[in-house]
Amino acid sequence: MKIPFNKASITEKEKKYVIDCLNSGRICGDNKYTKLVEQKFKELFNTDILLITSCSHALDMTAILANLKQDDEVILPSYTFVSTANCIVSRGAKPIFVDIDPKTLNIDPEKIEEKVTSKTKAIYVVHYAGVACDMDRIMEIAHKYHLKVIEDAAQAIDSYYKGTLLGTIGDYGTHSFHETKNIVMGEGGSLLVKNKDEFAIAEMIREKGTNRKQYFKGFVDKYSWQMPGSSYLPSDVLAAILYGQLERLNEIQTKRKHIWNTYNKLLKEYEKQNLLKCPYIPEYATNNAHMYYIILPSEEKKDEFINFMKSNEIETPFHYIPLHLSKMGEKLGYKPGDLPITEDYSKRLVRLPLYADMTKDELNYIILKLKEFFEREIKHED
Ligand SMILES: *Cc1c(COP(=O)(O)O)cnc(C)c1O
């Protein structure tokens, strides 16, 4: 049995909407399905959210909106996807990497304040595995030093911090609908902008720097170039896929949570025997079952685990190479040893397969192989 790490769940519903969109002849952005998606966002998040070509692009837009410039400093974790940092360096600003909390693998708020200087402009936080950062503490620091807060909530759809949806707490919030996320459109993302005036600017940036949106709303009688912008509006064909996924959100989430809980029930037993560390969900956070990761006792054990699973045709990838250890990180002046927890944990983490359409047989097979690996570990220790 060959088990991939991830697989998008596409049903007749999504296909029906895509066909409807294609048949309509209206397949560029901001048509029927983009509007339906944005209406659904409004129901879910209780605020206006823009559909964007990707979360990476939405992050690029936040860097423009936050007016990041040459020599500005921006705080973020090193343990994240490249896009969180690309949006900063593409504006000429300097990423200031902060270590993570070993419990959640999210940016450690207690290590943020010591990195704040007179040049600091913003904090980018990442809700790793869809589990919330300690937002009260982060917002407190941001208010004290007048910093913008951007939530990279790429993995965090349908996840909460103290009852508030992730992506709605900071000045800007971004989500991803890339194939590997909980709900998908192939490539796509979204942008939430708290400030109403800035929201109108975001609409212009998305529409090549024009006020086309205001023209369609009837606010102006001609539309024209207003400011620098680009094309961050996805095709309605892709929006049609996401519309189907949004209608299936609860179904997809129920299935994902079942798999997550099944892994957790088994692996918690091995955690008690110190064979691994399971994900930790703080009191203030919910779990959206974006990811099930485990931390093994050493890098060698992690490699052994990946190879064992691979020999059984189960794909269990590791995750981020810390950004400060990358070629680009080196160019920015970082070196090994700068962020010890990030470096240690990234070497020992692996992710288990998790997708809504996983069959009972597939899940049972993975559970069987997990047991086989860890029971063997117990024997070795005796
Ligand atoms: C997936 C992801 C992104 C990028 O999302 P795209 O929609 O693929 O551009 C950015 N940040 C994090 C934390 C992610 O997991």
PDB file of C-alpha atoms and ligand atoms in Angstrom, residues 54-57 59 80-81 83-84 126 152 154-155 175-178 180-181 187-189 290 320, ligand 1:
ATOM      1  CA  SER A  54      -1.502  32.823  -3.155  1.00  0.00           C
ATOM      2  CA  CYS A  55      -0.627  33.295   0.490  1.00  0.00           C
ATOM      3  CA  SER A  56       2.861  34.315  -0.683  1.00  0.00           C
ATOM      4  CA  HIS A  57       1.297  37.114  -2.722  1.00  0.00           C
ATOM      5  CA  LEU A  59       2.203  38.344   2.327  1.00  0.00           C
ATOM      6  CA  THR A  80       8.837  29.004   8.742  1.00  0.00           C
ATOM      7  CA  PHE A  81       8.168  28.814   5.014  1.00  0.00           C
ATOM      8  CA  SER A  83       7.384  33.326   1.852  1.00  0.00           C
ATOM      9  CA  THR A  84       7.169  34.822   5.350  1.00  0.00           C
ATOM     10  CA  VAL A 126       3.345  32.132  11.967  1.00  0.00           C
ATOM     11  CA  ASP A 152       0.873  34.289   8.528  1.00  0.00           C
ATOM     12  CA  ALA A 154      -1.373  29.975   5.953  1.00  0.00           C
ATOM     13  CA  GLN A 155      -1.930  26.738   7.894  1.00  0.00           C
ATOM     14  CA  HIS A 175      -4.365  32.238   4.607  1.00  0.00           C
ATOM     15  CA  SER A 176      -3.273  29.710   1.993  1.00  0.00           C
ATOM     16  CA  PHE A 177      -5.374  27.426  -0.199  1.00  0.00           C
ATOM     17  CA  HIS A 178      -2.399  25.683  -1.758  1.00  0.00           C
ATOM     18  CA  THR A 180      -1.191  21.028   0.783  1.00  0.00           C
ATOM     19  CA  LYS A 181      -3.476  23.028   3.082  1.00  0.00           C
ATOM     20  CA  GLU A 187      -2.783  27.755  -5.757  1.00  0.00           C
ATOM     21  CA  GLY A 188      -4.465  30.543  -3.838  1.00  0.00           C
ATOM     22  CA  GLY A 189      -4.653  32.577  -0.681  1.00  0.00           C
ATOM     23  CA  HIS A 290      -3.567  20.878   9.738  1.00  0.00           C
ATOM     24  CA  TYR A 320      11.559  23.512   7.277  1.00  0.00           C
TER      25      TYR A 320
HETATM   26  C1  LIG B   1       1.937  27.309   2.687  1.00  0.00           C
HETATM   27  C2  LIG B   1       2.546  28.430   3.413  1.00  0.00           C
HETATM   28  C3  LIG B   1       2.799  29.669   2.803  1.00  0.00           C
HETATM   29  C4  LIG B   1       2.656  29.891   1.316  1.00  0.00           C
HETATM   30  O1  LIG B   1       1.381  29.710   0.831  1.00  0.00           O
HETATM   31  P1  LIG B   1       1.149  29.741  -0.759  1.00  0.00           P
HETATM   32  O2  LIG B   1      -0.339  29.886  -0.859  1.00  0.00           O
HETATM   33  O3  LIG B   1       1.647  28.446  -1.301  1.00  0.00           O
HETATM   34  O4  LIG B   1       1.864  30.901  -1.309  1.00  0.00           O
HETATM   35  C5  LIG B   1       3.294  30.697   3.575  1.00  0.00           C
HETATM   36  N1  LIG B   1       3.532  30.541   4.881  1.00  0.00           N
HETATM   37  C6  LIG B   1       3.320  29.368   5.510  1.00  0.00           C
HETATM   38  C7  LIG B   1       3.578  29.262   6.977  1.00  0.00           C
HETATM   39  C8  LIG B   1       2.835  28.270   4.791  1.00  0.00           C
HETATM   40  O5  LIG B   1       2.623  27.105   5.425  1.00  0.00           O
END
